[in-house]
Short mmCIF file of C-alpha atoms and ligand atoms in Angstrom, two decimals:
data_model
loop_
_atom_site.label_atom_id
_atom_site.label_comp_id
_atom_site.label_asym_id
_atom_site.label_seq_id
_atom_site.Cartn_x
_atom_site.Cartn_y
_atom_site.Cartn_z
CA UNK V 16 -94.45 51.85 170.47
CA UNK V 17 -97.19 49.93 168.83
CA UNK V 18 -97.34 46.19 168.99
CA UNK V 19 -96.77 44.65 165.21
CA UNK V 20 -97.42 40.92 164.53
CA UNK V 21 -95.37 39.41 161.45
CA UNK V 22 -96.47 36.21 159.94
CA UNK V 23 -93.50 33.30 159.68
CA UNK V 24 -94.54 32.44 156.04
CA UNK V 25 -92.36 29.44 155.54
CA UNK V 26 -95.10 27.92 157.95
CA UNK V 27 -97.58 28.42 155.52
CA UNK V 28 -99.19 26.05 152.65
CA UNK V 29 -96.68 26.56 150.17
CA UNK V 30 -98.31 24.76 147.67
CA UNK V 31 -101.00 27.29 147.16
CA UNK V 32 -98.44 30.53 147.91
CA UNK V 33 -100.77 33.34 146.49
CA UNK V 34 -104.05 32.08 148.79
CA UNK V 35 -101.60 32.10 151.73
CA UNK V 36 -100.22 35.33 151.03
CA UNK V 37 -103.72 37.14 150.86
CA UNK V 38 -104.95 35.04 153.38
CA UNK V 39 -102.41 36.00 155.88
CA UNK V 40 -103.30 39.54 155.03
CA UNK V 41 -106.71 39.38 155.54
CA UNK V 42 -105.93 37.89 158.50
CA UNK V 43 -104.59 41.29 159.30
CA UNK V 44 -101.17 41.00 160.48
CA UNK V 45 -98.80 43.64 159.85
CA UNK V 46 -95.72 41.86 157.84
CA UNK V 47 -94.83 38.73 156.37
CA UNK V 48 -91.98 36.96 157.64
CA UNK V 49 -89.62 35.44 155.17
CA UNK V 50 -86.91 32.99 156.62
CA UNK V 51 -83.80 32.48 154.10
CA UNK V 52 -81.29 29.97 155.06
CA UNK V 53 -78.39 28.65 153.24
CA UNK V 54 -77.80 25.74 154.72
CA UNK V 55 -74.55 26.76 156.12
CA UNK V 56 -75.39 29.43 158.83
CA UNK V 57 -78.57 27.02 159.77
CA UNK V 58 -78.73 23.97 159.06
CA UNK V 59 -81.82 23.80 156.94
CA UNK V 60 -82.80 25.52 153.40
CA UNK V 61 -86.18 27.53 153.16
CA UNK V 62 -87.13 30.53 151.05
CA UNK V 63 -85.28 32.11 148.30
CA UNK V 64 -84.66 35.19 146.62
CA UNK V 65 -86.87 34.08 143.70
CA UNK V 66 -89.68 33.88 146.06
CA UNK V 67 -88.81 37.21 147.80
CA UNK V 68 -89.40 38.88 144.47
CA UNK V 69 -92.74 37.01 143.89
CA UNK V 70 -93.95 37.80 146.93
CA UNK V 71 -93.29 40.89 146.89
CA UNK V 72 -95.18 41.37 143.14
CA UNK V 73 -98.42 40.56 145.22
CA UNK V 74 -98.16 41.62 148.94
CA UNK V 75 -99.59 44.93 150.05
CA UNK V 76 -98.15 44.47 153.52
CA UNK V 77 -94.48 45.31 153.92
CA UNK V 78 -91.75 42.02 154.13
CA UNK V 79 -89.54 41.21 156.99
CA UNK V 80 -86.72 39.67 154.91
CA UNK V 81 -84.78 37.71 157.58
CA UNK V 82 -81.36 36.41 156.23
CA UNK V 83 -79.88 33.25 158.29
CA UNK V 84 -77.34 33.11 155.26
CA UNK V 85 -73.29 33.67 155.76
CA UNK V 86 -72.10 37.03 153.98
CA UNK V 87 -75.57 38.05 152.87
CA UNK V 88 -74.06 41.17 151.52
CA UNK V 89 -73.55 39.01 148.10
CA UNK V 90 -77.30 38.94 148.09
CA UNK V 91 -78.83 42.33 148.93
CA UNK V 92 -79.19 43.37 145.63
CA UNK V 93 -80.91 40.12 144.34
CA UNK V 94 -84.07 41.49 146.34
CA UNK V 95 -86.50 43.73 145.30
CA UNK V 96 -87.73 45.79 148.47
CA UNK V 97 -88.60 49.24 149.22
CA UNK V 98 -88.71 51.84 152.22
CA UNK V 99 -91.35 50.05 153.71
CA UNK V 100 -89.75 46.62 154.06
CA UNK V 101 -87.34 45.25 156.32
CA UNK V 102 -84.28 43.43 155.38
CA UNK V 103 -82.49 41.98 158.33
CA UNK V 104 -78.90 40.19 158.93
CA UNK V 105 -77.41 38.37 161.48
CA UNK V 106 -74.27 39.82 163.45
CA UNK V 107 -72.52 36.11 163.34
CA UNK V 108 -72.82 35.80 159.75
CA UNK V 109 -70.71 38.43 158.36
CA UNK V 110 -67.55 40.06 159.22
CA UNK V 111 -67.82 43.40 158.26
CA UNK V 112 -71.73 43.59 159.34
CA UNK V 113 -71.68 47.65 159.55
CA UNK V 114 -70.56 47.78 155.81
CA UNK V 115 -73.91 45.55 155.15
CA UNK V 116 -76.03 47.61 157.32
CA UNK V 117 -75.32 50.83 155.37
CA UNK V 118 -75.40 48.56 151.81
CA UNK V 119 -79.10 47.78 153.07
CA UNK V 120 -79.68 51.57 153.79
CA UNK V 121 -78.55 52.44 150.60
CA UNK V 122 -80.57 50.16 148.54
CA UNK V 123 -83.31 51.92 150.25
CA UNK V 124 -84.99 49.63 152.70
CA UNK V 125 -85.20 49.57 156.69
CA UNK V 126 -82.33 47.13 158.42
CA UNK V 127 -82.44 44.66 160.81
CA UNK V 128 -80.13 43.23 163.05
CA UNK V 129 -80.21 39.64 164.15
CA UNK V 130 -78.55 38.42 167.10
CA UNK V 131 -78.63 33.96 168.26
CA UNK V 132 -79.35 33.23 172.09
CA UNK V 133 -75.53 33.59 172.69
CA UNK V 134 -74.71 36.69 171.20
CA UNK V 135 -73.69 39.31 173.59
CA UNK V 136 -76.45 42.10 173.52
CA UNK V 137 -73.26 44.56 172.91
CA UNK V 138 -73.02 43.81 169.50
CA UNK V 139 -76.21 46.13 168.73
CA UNK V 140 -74.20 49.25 170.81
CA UNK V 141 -71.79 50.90 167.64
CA UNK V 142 -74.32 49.53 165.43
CA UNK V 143 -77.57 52.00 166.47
CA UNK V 144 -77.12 54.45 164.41
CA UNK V 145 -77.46 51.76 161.27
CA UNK V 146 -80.07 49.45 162.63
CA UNK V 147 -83.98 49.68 162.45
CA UNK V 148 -84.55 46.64 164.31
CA UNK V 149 -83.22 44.53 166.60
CA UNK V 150 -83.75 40.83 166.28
CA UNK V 151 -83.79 38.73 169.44
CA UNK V 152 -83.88 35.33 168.32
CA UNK V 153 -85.75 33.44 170.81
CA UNK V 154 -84.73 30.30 169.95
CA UNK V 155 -81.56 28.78 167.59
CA UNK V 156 -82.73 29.53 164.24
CA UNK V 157 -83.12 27.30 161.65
CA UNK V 158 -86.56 25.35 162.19
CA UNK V 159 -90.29 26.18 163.27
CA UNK V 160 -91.52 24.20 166.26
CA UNK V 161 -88.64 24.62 168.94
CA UNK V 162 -88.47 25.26 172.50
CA UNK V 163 -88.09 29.02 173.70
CA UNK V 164 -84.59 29.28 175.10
CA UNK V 165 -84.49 29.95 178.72
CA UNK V 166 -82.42 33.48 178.61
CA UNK V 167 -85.26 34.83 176.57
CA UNK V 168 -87.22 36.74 178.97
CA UNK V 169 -84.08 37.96 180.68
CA UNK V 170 -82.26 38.82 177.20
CA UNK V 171 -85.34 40.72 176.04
CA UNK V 172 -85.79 43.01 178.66
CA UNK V 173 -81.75 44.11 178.94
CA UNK V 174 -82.21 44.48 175.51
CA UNK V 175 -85.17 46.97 175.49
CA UNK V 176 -82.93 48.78 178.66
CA UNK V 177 -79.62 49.16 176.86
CA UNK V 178 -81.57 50.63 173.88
CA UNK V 179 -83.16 53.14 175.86
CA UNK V 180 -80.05 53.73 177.80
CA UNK V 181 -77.93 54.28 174.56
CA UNK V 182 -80.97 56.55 173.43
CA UNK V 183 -82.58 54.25 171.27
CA UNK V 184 -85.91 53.96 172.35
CA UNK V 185 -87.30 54.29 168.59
CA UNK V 186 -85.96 51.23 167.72
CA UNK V 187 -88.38 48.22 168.11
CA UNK V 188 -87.43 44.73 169.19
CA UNK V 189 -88.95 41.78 167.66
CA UNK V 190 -88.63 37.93 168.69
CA UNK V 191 -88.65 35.05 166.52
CA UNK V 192 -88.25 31.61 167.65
CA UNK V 193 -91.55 29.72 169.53
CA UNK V 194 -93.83 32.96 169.87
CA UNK V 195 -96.88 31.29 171.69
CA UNK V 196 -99.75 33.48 173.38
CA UNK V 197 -97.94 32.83 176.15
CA UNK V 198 -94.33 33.30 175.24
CA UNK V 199 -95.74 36.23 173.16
CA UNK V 200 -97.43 37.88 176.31
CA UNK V 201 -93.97 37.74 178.28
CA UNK V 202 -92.03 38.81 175.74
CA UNK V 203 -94.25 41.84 175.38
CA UNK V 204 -94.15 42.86 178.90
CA UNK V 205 -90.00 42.65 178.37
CA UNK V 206 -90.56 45.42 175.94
CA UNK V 207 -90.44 43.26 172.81
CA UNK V 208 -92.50 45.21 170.17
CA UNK V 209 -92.39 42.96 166.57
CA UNK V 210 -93.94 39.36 166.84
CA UNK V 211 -93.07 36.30 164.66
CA UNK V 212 -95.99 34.28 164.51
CA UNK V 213 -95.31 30.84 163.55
CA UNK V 214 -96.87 27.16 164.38
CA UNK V 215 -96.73 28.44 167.91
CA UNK V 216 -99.49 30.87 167.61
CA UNK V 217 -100.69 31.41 164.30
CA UNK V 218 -100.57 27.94 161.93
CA UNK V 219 -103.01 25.85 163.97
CA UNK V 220 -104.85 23.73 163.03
CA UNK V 221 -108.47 24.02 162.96
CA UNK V 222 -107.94 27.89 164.07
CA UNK V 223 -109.02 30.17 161.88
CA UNK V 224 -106.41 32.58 161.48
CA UNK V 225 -107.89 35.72 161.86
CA UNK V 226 -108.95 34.59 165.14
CA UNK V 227 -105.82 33.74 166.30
CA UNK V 228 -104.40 37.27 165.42
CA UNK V 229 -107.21 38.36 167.20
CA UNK V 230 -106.20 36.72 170.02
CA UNK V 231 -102.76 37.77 169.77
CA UNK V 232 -102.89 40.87 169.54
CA UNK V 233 -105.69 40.60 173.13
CA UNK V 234 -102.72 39.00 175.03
CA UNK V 235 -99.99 41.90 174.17
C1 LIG Z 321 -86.84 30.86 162.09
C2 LIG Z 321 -88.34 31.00 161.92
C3 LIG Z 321 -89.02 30.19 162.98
C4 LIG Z 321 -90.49 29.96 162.82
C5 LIG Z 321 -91.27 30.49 163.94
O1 LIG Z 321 -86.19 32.04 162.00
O2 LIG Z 321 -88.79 32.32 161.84
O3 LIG Z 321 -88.69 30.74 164.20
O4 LIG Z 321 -91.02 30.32 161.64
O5 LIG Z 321 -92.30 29.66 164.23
P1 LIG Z 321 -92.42 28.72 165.51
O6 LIG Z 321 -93.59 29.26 166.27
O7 LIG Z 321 -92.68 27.37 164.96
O8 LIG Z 321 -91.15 28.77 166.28
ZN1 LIG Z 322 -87.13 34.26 161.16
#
């Protein structure tokens, strides 16, 4: 499966959202990363619907739409993605998350499911056959600039062999959550295949971006 590297854009310059947007393109990763919180789920409020949509009006890469919001199903239809875009929930923040999954298929967009450090990896197994993605969150989510959590590696890698074992090898894993060169280069060799690329790897200062995906994408 190829390697994909999604940019976290709530680490961007928000002030000057359009420049970031293409500049993050022409930095040539492969999606944009949008965190939404709610301030209930997390603890912290980012990124909105509003700014989904607006986004979206000027992006020619896909969006990763990642929902840290309790019964996003209220919200699907706020969003204005297509086919090539993923929209992803977490298992913890809604009760009847199969019911979501299929309202995501329906509106015509790829799903995602997100699962915190502590979930059991069996959630994903009666959900395959209404999932895209799987989301390992590598850290608790909520902010940029924490410490990977120390069952990553080992979480990763049992996640990648109950996929295959359950015949889902065509669905790709991504990690979120402290995705350093390093981090990113373990990760990989677990079998993760989607990247978040946040202030661990790809907001640094004095770093020109487009190096740094270079050097990303060198390390996988
Ligand atoms: C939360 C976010 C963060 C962040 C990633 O879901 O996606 O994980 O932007 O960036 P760093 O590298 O700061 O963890
Ligand atoms: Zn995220």
């Amino acid at each position: 499966m190829d390697k994909l590297l999604s940019a976290s854009v709530m680490c961007a310059d928000l002030t000057r959202l359009q420049d970031s947007i293409f500049e993050l393109e022409n930095a040539g990763v492969d999606y944009l990363h949008i965190d939404i919180m709610d301030g209930s789920f997390v603890p912290n409020i980012t990124l909105g619907f509003d700014l989904v949509n607006a986004i979206k009006s000027i992006a020619s890469i896909p969006l990763d739409v990642h929902m840290m919001v309790n019964e996003p199903s209220r919200f699907i239809d706020r969003m204005n993605l297509d086919e090539r875009d993923y929209l992803c929930v977490h298992y913890e923040a809604d009760i009847h998350v199969q019911r979501t999954l299929a309202q995501i298929r329906d509106k015509g967009c790829k799903t995602g499911l997100a699962l915190n450090p502590q979930t059991p990896l069996d959630s994903l197994e009666y959900l395959t056959d209404y999932i895209d993605m799987a989301l390992i969150m590598t850290v608790s989510p909520g902010f940029a600039g924490q410490k990977l959590f120390e069952g990553a590696q080992r979480k990763t890698q049992q996640a990648r062999e109950l996929l295959d074992k359950w015949g889902c090898s065509h669905i790709p894993i991504e990690v979120d959550g402290n995705i350093s060169f390093e981090n990113g280069k373990k990760l990989s060799r677990c079998g993760a295949d989607i990247f978040v690329l946040g202030t661990s790897s790809l907001f640094i200062k004095d770093k020109e971006m487009k190096q740094s995906v270079r050097d990303f994408r060198a390390v996988l």
